[in-house]
Each structure stands twice: as structure tokens, then as C-alpha cells.
mmCIF file of C-alpha atoms in Angstrom:
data_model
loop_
_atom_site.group_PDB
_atom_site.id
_atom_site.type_symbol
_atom_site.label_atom_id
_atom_site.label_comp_id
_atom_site.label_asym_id
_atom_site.label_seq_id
_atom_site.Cartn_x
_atom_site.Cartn_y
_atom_site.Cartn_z
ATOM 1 C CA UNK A 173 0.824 6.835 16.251
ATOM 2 C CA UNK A 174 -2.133 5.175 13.614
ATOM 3 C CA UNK A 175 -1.750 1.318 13.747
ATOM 4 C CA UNK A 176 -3.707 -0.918 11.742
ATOM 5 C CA UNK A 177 -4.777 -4.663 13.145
ATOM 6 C CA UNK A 178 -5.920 -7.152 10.492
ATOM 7 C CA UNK A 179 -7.079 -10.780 11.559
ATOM 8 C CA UNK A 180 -4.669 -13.469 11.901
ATOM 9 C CA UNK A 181 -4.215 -15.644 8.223
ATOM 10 C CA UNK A 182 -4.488 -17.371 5.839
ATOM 11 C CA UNK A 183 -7.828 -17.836 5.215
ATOM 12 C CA UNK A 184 -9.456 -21.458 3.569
ATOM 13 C CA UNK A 185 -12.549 -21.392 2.182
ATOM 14 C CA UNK A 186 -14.402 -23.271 -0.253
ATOM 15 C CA UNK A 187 -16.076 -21.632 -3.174
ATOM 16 C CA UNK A 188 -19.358 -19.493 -2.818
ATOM 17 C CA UNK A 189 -18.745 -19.499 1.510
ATOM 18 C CA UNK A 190 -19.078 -15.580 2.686
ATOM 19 C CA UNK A 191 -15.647 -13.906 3.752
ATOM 20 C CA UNK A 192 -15.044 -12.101 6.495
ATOM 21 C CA UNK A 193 -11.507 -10.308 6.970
ATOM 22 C CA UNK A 194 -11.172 -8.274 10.388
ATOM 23 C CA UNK A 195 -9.651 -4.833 10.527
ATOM 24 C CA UNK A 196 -9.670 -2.586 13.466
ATOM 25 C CA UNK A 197 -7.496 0.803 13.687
ATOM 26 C CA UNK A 198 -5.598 3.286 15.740
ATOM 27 C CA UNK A 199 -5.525 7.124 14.569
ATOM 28 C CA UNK A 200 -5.251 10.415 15.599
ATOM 29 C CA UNK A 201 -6.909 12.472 13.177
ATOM 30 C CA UNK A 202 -9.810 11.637 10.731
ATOM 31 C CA UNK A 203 -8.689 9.012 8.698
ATOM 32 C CA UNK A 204 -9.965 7.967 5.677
ATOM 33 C CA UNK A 205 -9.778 3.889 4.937
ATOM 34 C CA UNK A 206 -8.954 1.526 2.405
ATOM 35 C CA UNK A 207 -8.935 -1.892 1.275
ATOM 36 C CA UNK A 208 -6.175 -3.044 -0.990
ATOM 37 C CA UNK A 209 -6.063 -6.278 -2.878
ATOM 38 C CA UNK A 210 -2.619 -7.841 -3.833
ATOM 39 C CA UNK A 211 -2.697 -11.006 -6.685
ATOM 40 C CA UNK A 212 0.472 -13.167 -7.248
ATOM 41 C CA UNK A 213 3.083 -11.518 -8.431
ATOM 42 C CA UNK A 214 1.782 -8.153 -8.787
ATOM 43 C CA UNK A 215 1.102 -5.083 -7.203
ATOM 44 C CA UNK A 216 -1.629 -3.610 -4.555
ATOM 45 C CA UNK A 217 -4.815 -2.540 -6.343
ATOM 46 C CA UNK A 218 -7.348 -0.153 -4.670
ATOM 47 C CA UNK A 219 -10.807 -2.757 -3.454
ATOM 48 C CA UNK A 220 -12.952 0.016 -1.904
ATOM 49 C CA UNK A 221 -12.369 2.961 0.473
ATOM 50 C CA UNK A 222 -14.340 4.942 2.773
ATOM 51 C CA UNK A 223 -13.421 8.327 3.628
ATOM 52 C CA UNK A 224 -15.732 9.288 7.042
ATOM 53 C CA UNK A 225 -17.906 7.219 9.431
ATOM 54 C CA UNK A 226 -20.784 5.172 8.441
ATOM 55 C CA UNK A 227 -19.625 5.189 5.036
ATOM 56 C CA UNK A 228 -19.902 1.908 3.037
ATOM 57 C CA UNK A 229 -17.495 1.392 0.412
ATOM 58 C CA UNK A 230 -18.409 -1.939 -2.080
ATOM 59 C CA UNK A 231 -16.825 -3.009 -5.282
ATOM 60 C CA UNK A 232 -16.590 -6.677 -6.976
ATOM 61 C CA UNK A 233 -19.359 -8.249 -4.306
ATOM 62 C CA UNK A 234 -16.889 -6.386 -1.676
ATOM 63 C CA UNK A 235 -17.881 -4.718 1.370
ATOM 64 C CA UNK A 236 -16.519 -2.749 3.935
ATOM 65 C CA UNK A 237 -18.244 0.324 6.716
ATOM 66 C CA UNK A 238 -16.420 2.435 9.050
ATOM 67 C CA UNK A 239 -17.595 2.019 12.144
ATOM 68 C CA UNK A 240 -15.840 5.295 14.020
ATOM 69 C CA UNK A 241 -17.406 3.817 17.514
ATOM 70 C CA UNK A 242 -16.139 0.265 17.127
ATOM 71 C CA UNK A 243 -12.597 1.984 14.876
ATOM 72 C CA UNK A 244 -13.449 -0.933 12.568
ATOM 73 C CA UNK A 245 -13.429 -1.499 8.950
ATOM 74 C CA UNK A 246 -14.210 -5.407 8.559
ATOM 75 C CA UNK A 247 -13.895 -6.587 4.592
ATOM 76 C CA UNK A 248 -17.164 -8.826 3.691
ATOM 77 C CA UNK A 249 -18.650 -10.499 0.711
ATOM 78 C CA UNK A 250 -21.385 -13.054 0.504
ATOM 79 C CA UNK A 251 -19.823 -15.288 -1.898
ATOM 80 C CA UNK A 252 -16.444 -15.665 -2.522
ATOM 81 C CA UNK A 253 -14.814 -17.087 -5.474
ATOM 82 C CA UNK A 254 -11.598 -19.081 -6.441
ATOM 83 C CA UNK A 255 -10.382 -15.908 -8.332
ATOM 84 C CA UNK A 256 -10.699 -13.963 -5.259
ATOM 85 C CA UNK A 257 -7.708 -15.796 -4.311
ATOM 86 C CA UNK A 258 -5.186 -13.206 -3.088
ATOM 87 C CA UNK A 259 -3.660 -11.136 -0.037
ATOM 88 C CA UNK A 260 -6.187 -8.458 1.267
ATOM 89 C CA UNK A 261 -4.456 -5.027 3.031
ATOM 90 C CA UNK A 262 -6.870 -3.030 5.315
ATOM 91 C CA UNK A 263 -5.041 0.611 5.159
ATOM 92 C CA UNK A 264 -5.600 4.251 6.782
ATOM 93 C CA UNK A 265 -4.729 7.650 5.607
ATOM 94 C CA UNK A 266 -4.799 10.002 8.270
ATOM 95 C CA UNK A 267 -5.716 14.049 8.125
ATOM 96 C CA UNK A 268 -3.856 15.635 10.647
ATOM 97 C CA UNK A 269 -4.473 19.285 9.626
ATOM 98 C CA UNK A 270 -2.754 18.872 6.057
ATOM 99 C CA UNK A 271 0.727 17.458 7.031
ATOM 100 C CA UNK A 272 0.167 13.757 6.589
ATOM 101 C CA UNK A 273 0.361 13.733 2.971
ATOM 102 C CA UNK A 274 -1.317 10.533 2.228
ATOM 103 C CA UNK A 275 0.466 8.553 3.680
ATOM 104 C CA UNK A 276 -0.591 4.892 4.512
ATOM 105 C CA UNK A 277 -0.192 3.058 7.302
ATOM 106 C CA UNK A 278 -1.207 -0.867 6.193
ATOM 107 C CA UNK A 279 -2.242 -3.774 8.541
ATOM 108 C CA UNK A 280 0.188 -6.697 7.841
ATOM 109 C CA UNK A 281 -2.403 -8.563 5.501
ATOM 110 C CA UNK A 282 -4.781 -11.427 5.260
ATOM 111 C CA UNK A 283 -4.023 -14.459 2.257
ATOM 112 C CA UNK A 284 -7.243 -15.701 1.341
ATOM 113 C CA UNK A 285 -7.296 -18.901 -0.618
ATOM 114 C CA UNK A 286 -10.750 -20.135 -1.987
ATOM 115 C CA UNK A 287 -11.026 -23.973 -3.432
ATOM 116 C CA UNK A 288 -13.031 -25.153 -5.855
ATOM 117 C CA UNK B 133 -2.363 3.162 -19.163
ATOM 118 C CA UNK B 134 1.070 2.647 -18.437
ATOM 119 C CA UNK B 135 0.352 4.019 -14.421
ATOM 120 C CA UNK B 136 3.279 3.396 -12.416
ATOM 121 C CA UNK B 137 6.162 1.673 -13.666
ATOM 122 C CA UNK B 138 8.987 -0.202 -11.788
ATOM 123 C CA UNK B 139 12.058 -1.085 -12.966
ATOM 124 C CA UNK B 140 14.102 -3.482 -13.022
ATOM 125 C CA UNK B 141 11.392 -6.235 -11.554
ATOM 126 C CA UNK B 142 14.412 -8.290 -10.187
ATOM 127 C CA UNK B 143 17.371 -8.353 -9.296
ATOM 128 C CA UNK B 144 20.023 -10.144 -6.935
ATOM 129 C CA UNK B 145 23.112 -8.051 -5.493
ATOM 130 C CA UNK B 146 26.167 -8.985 -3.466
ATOM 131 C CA UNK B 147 26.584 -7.129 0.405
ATOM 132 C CA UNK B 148 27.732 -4.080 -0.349
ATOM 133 C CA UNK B 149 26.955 -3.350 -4.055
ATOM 134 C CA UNK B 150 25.168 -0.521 -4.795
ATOM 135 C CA UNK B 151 21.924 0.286 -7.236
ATOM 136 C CA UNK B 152 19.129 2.210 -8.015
ATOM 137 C CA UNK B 153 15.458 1.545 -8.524
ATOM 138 C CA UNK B 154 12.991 3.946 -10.699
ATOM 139 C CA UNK B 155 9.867 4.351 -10.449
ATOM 140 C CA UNK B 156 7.494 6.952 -13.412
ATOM 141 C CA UNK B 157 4.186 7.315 -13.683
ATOM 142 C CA UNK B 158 2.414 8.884 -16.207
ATOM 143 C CA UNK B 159 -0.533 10.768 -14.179
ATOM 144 C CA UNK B 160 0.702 14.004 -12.662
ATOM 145 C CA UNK B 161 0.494 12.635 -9.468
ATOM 146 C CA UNK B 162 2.298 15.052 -7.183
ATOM 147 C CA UNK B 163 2.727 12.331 -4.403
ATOM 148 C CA UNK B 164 4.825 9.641 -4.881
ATOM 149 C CA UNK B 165 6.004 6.753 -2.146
ATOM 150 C CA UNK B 166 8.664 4.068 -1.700
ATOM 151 C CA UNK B 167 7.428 0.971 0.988
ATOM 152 C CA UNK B 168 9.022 -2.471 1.503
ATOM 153 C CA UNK B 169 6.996 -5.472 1.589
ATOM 154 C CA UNK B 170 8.382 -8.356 3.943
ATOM 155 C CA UNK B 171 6.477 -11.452 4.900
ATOM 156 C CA UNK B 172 4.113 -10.611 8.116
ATOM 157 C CA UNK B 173 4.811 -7.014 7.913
ATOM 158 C CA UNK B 174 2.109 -5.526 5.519
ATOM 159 C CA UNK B 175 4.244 -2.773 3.771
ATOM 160 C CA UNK B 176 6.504 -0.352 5.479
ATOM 161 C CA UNK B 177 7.208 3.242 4.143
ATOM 162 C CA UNK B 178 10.720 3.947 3.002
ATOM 163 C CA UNK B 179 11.083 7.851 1.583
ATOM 164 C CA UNK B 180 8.067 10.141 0.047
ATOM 165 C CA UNK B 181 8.309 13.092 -2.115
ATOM 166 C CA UNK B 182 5.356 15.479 -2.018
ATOM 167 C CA UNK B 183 6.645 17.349 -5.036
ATOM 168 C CA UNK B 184 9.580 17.850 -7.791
ATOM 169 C CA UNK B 185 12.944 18.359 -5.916
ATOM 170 C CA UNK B 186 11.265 17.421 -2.477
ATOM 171 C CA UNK B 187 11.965 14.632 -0.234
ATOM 172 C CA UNK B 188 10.794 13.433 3.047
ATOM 173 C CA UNK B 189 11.683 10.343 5.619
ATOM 174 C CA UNK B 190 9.472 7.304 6.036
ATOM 175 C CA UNK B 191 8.946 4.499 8.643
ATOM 176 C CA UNK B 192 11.826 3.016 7.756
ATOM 177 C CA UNK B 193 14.212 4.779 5.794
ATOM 178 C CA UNK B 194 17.800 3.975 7.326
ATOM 179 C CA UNK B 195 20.174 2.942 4.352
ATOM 180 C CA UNK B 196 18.589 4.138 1.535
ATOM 181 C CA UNK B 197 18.022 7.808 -0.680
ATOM 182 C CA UNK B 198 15.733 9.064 -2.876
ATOM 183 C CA UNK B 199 15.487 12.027 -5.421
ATOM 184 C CA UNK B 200 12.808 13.611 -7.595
ATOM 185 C CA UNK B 201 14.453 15.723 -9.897
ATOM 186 C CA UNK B 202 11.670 15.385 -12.223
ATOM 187 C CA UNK B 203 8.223 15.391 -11.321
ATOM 188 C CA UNK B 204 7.176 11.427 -13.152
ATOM 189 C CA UNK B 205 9.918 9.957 -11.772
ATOM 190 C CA UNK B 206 10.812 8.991 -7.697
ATOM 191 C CA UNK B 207 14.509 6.851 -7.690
ATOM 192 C CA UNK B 208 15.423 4.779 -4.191
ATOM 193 C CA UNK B 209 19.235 4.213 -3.900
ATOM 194 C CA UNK B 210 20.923 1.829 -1.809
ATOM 195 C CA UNK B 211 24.414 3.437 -1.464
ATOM 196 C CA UNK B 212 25.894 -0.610 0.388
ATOM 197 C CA UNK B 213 23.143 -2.856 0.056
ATOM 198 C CA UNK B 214 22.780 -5.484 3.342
ATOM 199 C CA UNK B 215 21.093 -8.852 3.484
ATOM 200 C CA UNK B 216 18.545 -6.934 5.866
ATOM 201 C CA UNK B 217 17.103 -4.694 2.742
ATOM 202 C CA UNK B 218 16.446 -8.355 0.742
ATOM 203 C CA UNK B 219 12.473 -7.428 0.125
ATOM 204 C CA UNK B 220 9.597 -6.519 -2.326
ATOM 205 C CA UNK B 221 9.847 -2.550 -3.111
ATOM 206 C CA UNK B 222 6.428 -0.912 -4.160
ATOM 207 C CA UNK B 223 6.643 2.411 -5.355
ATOM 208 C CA UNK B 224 3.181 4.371 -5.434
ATOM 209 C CA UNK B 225 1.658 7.958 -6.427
ATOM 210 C CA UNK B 226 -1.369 9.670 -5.527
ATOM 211 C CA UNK B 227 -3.213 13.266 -6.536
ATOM 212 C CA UNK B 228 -2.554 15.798 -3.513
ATOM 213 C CA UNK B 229 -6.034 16.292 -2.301
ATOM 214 C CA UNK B 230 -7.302 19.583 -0.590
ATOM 215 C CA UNK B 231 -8.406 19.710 2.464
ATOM 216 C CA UNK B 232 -9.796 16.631 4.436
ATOM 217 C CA UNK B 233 -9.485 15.170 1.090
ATOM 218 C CA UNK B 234 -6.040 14.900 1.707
ATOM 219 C CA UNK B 235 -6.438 11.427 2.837
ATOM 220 C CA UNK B 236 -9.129 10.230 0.830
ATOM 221 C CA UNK B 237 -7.008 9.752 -2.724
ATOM 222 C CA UNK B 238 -6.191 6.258 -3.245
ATOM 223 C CA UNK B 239 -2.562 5.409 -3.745
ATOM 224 C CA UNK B 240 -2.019 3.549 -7.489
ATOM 225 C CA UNK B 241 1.153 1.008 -6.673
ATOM 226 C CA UNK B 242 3.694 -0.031 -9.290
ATOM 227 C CA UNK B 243 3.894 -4.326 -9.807
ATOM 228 C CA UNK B 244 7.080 -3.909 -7.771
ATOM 229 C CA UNK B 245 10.908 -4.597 -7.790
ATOM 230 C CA UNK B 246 11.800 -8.087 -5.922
ATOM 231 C CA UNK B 247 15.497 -7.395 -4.524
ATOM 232 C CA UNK B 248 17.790 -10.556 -3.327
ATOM 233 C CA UNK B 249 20.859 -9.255 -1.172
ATOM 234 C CA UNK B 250 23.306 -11.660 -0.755
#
């Protein structure tokens, strides 16, 4: 079945270092992948997705690119901030001919904290 | 721009009570999800409903039920709740999709219902 492997947390960094949050993935079909972004107390709020290989998805100073030959999907950005704070979900949605209906499978997350 | 909307937020029950969580949104999504959150364990899927009056079995979906009589609104039951289901409950809707877009719509998550069992 799809499986999603995110990097061991949490995560320390100090303000302005660059992030790096590993994802790698299992799937049968051609899956289209996410990164979710989770702040205290509320819920999981799309970061960026890619939807085939060698697609980049970016938002905020995020980054992320399938790599279909390495099944990676590594979450990047060059400076981070202490409002960047938060737990980070890598995610796949597989298309298995029309009967997986969305459905996510999510690694277990990453906390990131970022100090002043 | 209400999206999706959880309720109650909390809530503590005694082994064995019962209740019910709702979940609308306001987007004509025709997907809609239930997933557990516990610590280590990214989110696990519960129930899904791919349309009004449908309802379909998750990772995890031992000890609870579902129903979608109406097409805004997805409701998880727990029938005898057990310290086991104590956890974070994210409900979630998506558009359908066609064809390899299927799996390319983003799911857009409620803030969630935080459930003490004990």
C-alpha cells in the first residue's frame, strides 16, 4: 500500500538558517503530493503540492520537487522564520484508475521550531 | 469563508458514553473525510463519503459511524466511546476531480474537535 516517510523531529533552528524537511514515498499509482502545514491549535492548511514528476510546487519562501526516480518530495526554504514555527505533513494522493477518491495518506510529521 | 466547520472543539466523555461530531462546509465539496490525529502518527483516516447518502471505510474505522444525509454536512458517531479513541478529529472536504486530477485537489481541513475519553 502508499506509505509516506518524513524525517525524524523536531527540528531547532535559529532564525534566517535554511530548512530542510525529508519526505520520501511509497505508491502504486501516480500520485500527486502535498505539503501541509499545521499551527498551534488549529487545523492542516495546504503549503504547496505537486501533481506529476519534476514538478516544483513553492509558496511562502517554500519549496518542494517530485523527484519520481528518487520517490522524494523534500520541503526547503532558504530562510526560515520564527513564525514558521509549526508541524509540517508531507502527504500523497494516489490515482489508481479513479477509485482512490482523494484520499491521503500523511507521513507522521516534522515540528519545526525557529528561535529568535 | 466559513470553509469547514467542526463542532464542538472539545469535549471530555466517560468510557462508554456516546456522541456525535459534525462537520459542514460551505463549498460543494462532494468529498468529505474523517482522520484522527495522535502524537507520532501523522493523521489516520477514519470514514469518507464520496457523495450525499454515501459512505465508505477508512484506515481505521473500528468503533465509530458516519452519515451524510445532506450533502454540507459529514457526522462521526461513537456509539461506546473507549480511552483508545482519546485524539484530535479533523474532518476535511475536497472537489471530486476528473480524471488523473482525481488526486491533485487539495483537501481544506476543519480546526478540529479535541476528544478526552476517560
Amino acid at each position: 500500500g502508499d506509505s509516506v516517510t518524513q524525517m525524524e523531529g523536531p527540528v531547532t533552528l535559529s532564525e534566517e538558517a535554511f530548512l530542510t524537511i525529508n519526505c520520501t514515498y511509497t505508491a502504486t499509482g501516480y500520485p500527486s503530493l502535498f505539503w501541509y502545514v499545521q499551527y498551534p491549535g488549529e487545523g492542516l492548511q495546504l503549503l504547496l503540492k505537486a501533481t506529476k514528476a519534476d514538478d516544483k510546487g513553492s509558496n511562502k519562501g517554500f519549496e518542494a520537487t517530485y523527484r519520481k526516480e528518487t520517490t522524494s518530495f523534500h520541503l526547503e526554504k532558504g530562510s526560515v522564520q520564527v513564525s514558521d514555527s509549526a508541524v509540517y505533513f508531507c502527504a500523497l494522493s494516489d490515482y489508481a484508475g479513479g477509485t482512490s477518491y482523494g484520499k491521503l495518506t500523511f507521513g507522521q510529521g516534522t515540528i519545526l521550531t525557529v528561535h529568535p | 469563508n466559513a470553509g469547514v466547520t467542526q463542532t464542538p472543539k472539545f469535549r471530555v466523555l466517560k468510557t462508554g458514553q456516546s456522541m456525535t461530531l459534525l462537520c459542514a462546509q460551505d463549498m460543494n465539496h462532494e468529498y468529505m473525510y474523517w482522520y484522527r490525529q495522535d502524537p507520532g502518527m501523522g493523521l489516520r483516516l477514519i470514514h469518507y463519503s464520496v457523495g450525499e447518502g454515501t459512505t465508505a471505510k477508512g484506515e481505521v474505522p473500528d468503533g465509530y459511524n458516519v452519515s451524510r444525509l445532506k450533502k454540507q454536512n459529514f457526522l462521526l458517531g461513537l456509539e461506546s466511546a473507549a480511552p483508545s479513541q482519546t485524539s484530535v478529529y479533523f474532518c476535511a472536504s475536497r472537489e471530486r476531480g476528473t480524471g488523473v486530477g482525481v488526486g491533485n485537489q487539495p483537501q481544506h481541513f476543519g480546526d478540529g474537535t479535541r476528544l478526552s475519553i476517560l
